[in-house]
PDB file of C-alpha atoms in Angstrom:
ATOM      1  CA  UNK A   1     -25.379   6.303   4.077  1.00  0.00           C
ATOM      2  CA  UNK A   2     -24.843   4.844   0.601  1.00  0.00           C
ATOM      3  CA  UNK A   3     -22.039   2.345  -0.002  1.00  0.00           C
ATOM      4  CA  UNK A   4     -19.237   4.018  -1.949  1.00  0.00           C
ATOM      5  CA  UNK A   5     -17.240   1.384  -3.851  1.00  0.00           C
ATOM      6  CA  UNK A   6     -14.402   3.810  -4.581  1.00  0.00           C
ATOM      7  CA  UNK A   7     -14.329   5.335  -1.111  1.00  0.00           C
ATOM      8  CA  UNK A   8     -11.502   5.095   1.397  1.00  0.00           C
ATOM      9  CA  UNK A   9     -13.190   4.479   4.772  1.00  0.00           C
ATOM     10  CA  UNK A  10     -11.338   3.793   8.019  1.00  0.00           C
ATOM     11  CA  UNK A  11     -11.920   0.058   7.600  1.00  0.00           C
ATOM     12  CA  UNK A  12      -9.553   0.139   4.600  1.00  0.00           C
ATOM     13  CA  UNK A  13      -6.726   1.922   6.444  1.00  0.00           C
ATOM     14  CA  UNK A  14      -3.938   0.742   8.695  1.00  0.00           C
ATOM     15  CA  UNK A  15      -4.010   3.163  11.608  1.00  0.00           C
ATOM     16  CA  UNK A  16      -2.476   1.606  14.694  1.00  0.00           C
ATOM     17  CA  UNK A  17       1.166   0.924  15.457  1.00  0.00           C
ATOM     18  CA  UNK A  18       0.510  -2.787  15.973  1.00  0.00           C
ATOM     19  CA  UNK A  19      -1.002  -3.123  12.504  1.00  0.00           C
ATOM     20  CA  UNK A  20       2.120  -1.640  10.917  1.00  0.00           C
ATOM     21  CA  UNK A  21       4.379  -3.823  13.104  1.00  0.00           C
ATOM     22  CA  UNK A  22       2.582  -6.975  11.962  1.00  0.00           C
ATOM     23  CA  UNK A  23       3.306  -6.063   8.327  1.00  0.00           C
ATOM     24  CA  UNK A  24       6.957  -5.227   9.065  1.00  0.00           C
ATOM     25  CA  UNK A  25       7.489  -8.497  10.972  1.00  0.00           C
ATOM     26  CA  UNK A  26       6.189 -10.538   8.034  1.00  0.00           C
ATOM     27  CA  UNK A  27       9.086  -9.138   5.959  1.00  0.00           C
ATOM     28  CA  UNK A  28       7.440  -9.711   2.578  1.00  0.00           C
ATOM     29  CA  UNK A  29       8.041  -6.845   0.196  1.00  0.00           C
ATOM     30  CA  UNK A  30       8.378  -5.875  -3.433  1.00  0.00           C
ATOM     31  CA  UNK A  31       9.978  -2.748  -4.829  1.00  0.00           C
ATOM     32  CA  UNK A  32      10.607  -0.898  -8.047  1.00  0.00           C
ATOM     33  CA  UNK A  33      11.994   2.541  -8.884  1.00  0.00           C
ATOM     34  CA  UNK A  34       8.882   4.305  -7.565  1.00  0.00           C
ATOM     35  CA  UNK A  35       7.501   2.440  -4.528  1.00  0.00           C
ATOM     36  CA  UNK A  36       8.295  -0.152  -1.877  1.00  0.00           C
ATOM     37  CA  UNK A  37       5.297  -2.271  -0.817  1.00  0.00           C
ATOM     38  CA  UNK A  38       5.353  -4.496   2.276  1.00  0.00           C
ATOM     39  CA  UNK A  39       2.456  -6.826   2.972  1.00  0.00           C
ATOM     40  CA  UNK A  40       0.879  -9.507   5.112  1.00  0.00           C
ATOM     41  CA  UNK A  41      -2.449 -11.336   5.118  1.00  0.00           C
ATOM     42  CA  UNK A  42      -5.214  -9.802   7.227  1.00  0.00           C
ATOM     43  CA  UNK A  43      -7.701 -12.729   7.194  1.00  0.00           C
ATOM     44  CA  UNK A  44     -10.417 -10.364   6.028  1.00  0.00           C
ATOM     45  CA  UNK A  45     -12.199  -9.633   2.764  1.00  0.00           C
ATOM     46  CA  UNK A  46     -10.682  -6.187   2.153  1.00  0.00           C
ATOM     47  CA  UNK A  47      -7.207  -4.944   1.381  1.00  0.00           C
ATOM     48  CA  UNK A  48      -6.064  -2.185   3.718  1.00  0.00           C
ATOM     49  CA  UNK A  49      -3.495   0.555   3.104  1.00  0.00           C
ATOM     50  CA  UNK A  50      -0.911   2.088   5.392  1.00  0.00           C
ATOM     51  CA  UNK A  51       1.461   4.869   4.361  1.00  0.00           C
ATOM     52  CA  UNK A  52       4.988   5.490   5.563  1.00  0.00           C
ATOM     53  CA  UNK A  53       6.473   8.646   4.071  1.00  0.00           C
ATOM     54  CA  UNK A  54       9.659   9.667   5.883  1.00  0.00           C
ATOM     55  CA  UNK A  55      11.209  13.101   6.123  1.00  0.00           C
ATOM     56  CA  UNK A  56      13.982  11.950   3.823  1.00  0.00           C
ATOM     57  CA  UNK A  57      11.379  11.988   1.052  1.00  0.00           C
ATOM     58  CA  UNK A  58      11.260  15.780   1.151  1.00  0.00           C
ATOM     59  CA  UNK A  59       9.582  18.685   2.862  1.00  0.00           C
ATOM     60  CA  UNK A  60       5.976  18.596   4.094  1.00  0.00           C
ATOM     61  CA  UNK A  61       4.556  19.669   0.736  1.00  0.00           C
ATOM     62  CA  UNK A  62       6.301  16.818  -1.072  1.00  0.00           C
ATOM     63  CA  UNK A  63       5.428  14.247   1.608  1.00  0.00           C
ATOM     64  CA  UNK A  64       1.760  15.237   1.597  1.00  0.00           C
ATOM     65  CA  UNK A  65       1.658  15.105  -2.197  1.00  0.00           C
ATOM     66  CA  UNK A  66       3.061  11.559  -2.107  1.00  0.00           C
ATOM     67  CA  UNK A  67       0.419  10.553   0.435  1.00  0.00           C
ATOM     68  CA  UNK A  68      -2.398  12.029  -1.650  1.00  0.00           C
ATOM     69  CA  UNK A  69      -1.176  10.326  -4.827  1.00  0.00           C
ATOM     70  CA  UNK A  70      -0.722   6.916  -3.191  1.00  0.00           C
ATOM     71  CA  UNK A  71      -4.125   7.113  -1.464  1.00  0.00           C
ATOM     72  CA  UNK A  72      -5.789   8.059  -4.741  1.00  0.00           C
ATOM     73  CA  UNK A  73      -4.004   5.248  -6.600  1.00  0.00           C
ATOM     74  CA  UNK A  74      -5.199   2.785  -3.942  1.00  0.00           C
ATOM     75  CA  UNK A  75      -8.728   4.181  -3.976  1.00  0.00           C
ATOM     76  CA  UNK A  76      -9.101   3.935  -7.755  1.00  0.00           C
ATOM     77  CA  UNK A  77      -7.345   0.551  -8.083  1.00  0.00           C
ATOM     78  CA  UNK A  78      -8.819  -1.260  -5.070  1.00  0.00           C
ATOM     79  CA  UNK A  79     -11.147  -3.425  -7.156  1.00  0.00           C
ATOM     80  CA  UNK A  80      -8.087  -4.721  -9.067  1.00  0.00           C
ATOM     81  CA  UNK A  81      -5.889  -5.305  -5.999  1.00  0.00           C
ATOM     82  CA  UNK A  82      -5.638  -8.756  -4.393  1.00  0.00           C
ATOM     83  CA  UNK A  83      -8.089  -9.127  -1.492  1.00  0.00           C
ATOM     84  CA  UNK A  84      -7.197  -9.787   2.132  1.00  0.00           C
ATOM     85  CA  UNK A  85      -3.871  -7.958   2.350  1.00  0.00           C
ATOM     86  CA  UNK A  86      -2.483  -5.289   4.633  1.00  0.00           C
ATOM     87  CA  UNK A  87      -0.167  -3.107   2.550  1.00  0.00           C
ATOM     88  CA  UNK A  88       2.376  -0.574   3.799  1.00  0.00           C
ATOM     89  CA  UNK A  89       3.542   1.623   0.936  1.00  0.00           C
ATOM     90  CA  UNK A  90       6.650   3.817   0.945  1.00  0.00           C
ATOM     91  CA  UNK A  91       7.838   6.059  -1.883  1.00  0.00           C
ATOM     92  CA  UNK A  92      11.414   5.764  -3.097  1.00  0.00           C
ATOM     93  CA  UNK A  93      13.617   8.730  -2.329  1.00  0.00           C
ATOM     94  CA  UNK A  94      14.173  10.983  -5.312  1.00  0.00           C
ATOM     95  CA  UNK A  95      11.376   9.570  -7.461  1.00  0.00           C
ATOM     96  CA  UNK A  96       8.938  12.074  -8.984  1.00  0.00           C
ATOM     97  CA  UNK A  97       6.646   9.960 -11.152  1.00  0.00           C
ATOM     98  CA  UNK A  98       3.359  10.795 -12.807  1.00  0.00           C
ATOM     99  CA  UNK A  99       0.132   9.581 -11.208  1.00  0.00           C
ATOM    100  CA  UNK A 100      -0.337   6.897 -13.884  1.00  0.00           C
ATOM    101  CA  UNK A 101       3.092   5.474 -13.023  1.00  0.00           C
ATOM    102  CA  UNK A 102       2.206   5.331  -9.311  1.00  0.00           C
ATOM    103  CA  UNK A 103      -1.054   3.507 -10.093  1.00  0.00           C
ATOM    104  CA  UNK A 104       0.718   0.991 -12.298  1.00  0.00           C
ATOM    105  CA  UNK A 105       3.500   0.477  -9.759  1.00  0.00           C
ATOM    106  CA  UNK A 106       1.092  -0.041  -6.837  1.00  0.00           C
ATOM    107  CA  UNK A 107      -0.929  -2.627  -8.756  1.00  0.00           C
ATOM    108  CA  UNK A 108       2.121  -4.578  -9.965  1.00  0.00           C
ATOM    109  CA  UNK A 109       3.813  -4.589  -6.564  1.00  0.00           C
ATOM    110  CA  UNK A 110       0.632  -5.598  -4.711  1.00  0.00           C
ATOM    111  CA  UNK A 111       0.217  -8.549  -7.065  1.00  0.00           C
ATOM    112  CA  UNK A 112       3.860  -9.486  -6.607  1.00  0.00           C
ATOM    113  CA  UNK A 113       3.663  -9.520  -2.783  1.00  0.00           C
ATOM    114  CA  UNK A 114       0.411 -11.486  -3.005  1.00  0.00           C
ATOM    115  CA  UNK A 115       2.219 -14.163  -5.029  1.00  0.00           C
ATOM    116  CA  UNK A 116       5.083 -14.166  -2.507  1.00  0.00           C
ATOM    117  CA  UNK A 117       2.658 -14.641   0.368  1.00  0.00           C
ATOM    118  CA  UNK A 118       0.886 -17.437  -1.522  1.00  0.00           C
ATOM    119  CA  UNK A 119       4.154 -19.335  -1.921  1.00  0.00           C
ATOM    120  CA  UNK A 120       5.093 -19.061   1.775  1.00  0.00           C
ATOM    121  CA  UNK A 121       4.334 -21.958   4.059  1.00  0.00           C
ATOM    122  CA  UNK A 122       1.553 -21.471   6.520  1.00  0.00           C
ATOM    123  CA  UNK A 123       2.659 -22.026  10.179  1.00  0.00           C
TER     124      UNK A 123
END
């Protein structure tokens, strides 16, 4: 099968509870009016994405739309994102931004958490 540089294979997803817990325990995050991004290093070459869209965000249609938009923003921006991060992305309640705003927000917040992780002391 051909390598798809803009694909979103399983290797680029956070799927297990333990992977999400590791990101939450790191407690490094950045937020704006659209998204909240939490992150930790994954000691690998790729950045992986996990989504957390709660019921408070809206009904199933709204939640699924958020997930599609965030996944697409990640997929199209992955070459510009910092490498070696596990990201958990949550939408802000009440926000209804355009796709371009989500892309811009994801990129800015991922870079911000990468800088925060770079400034932390290594154990």
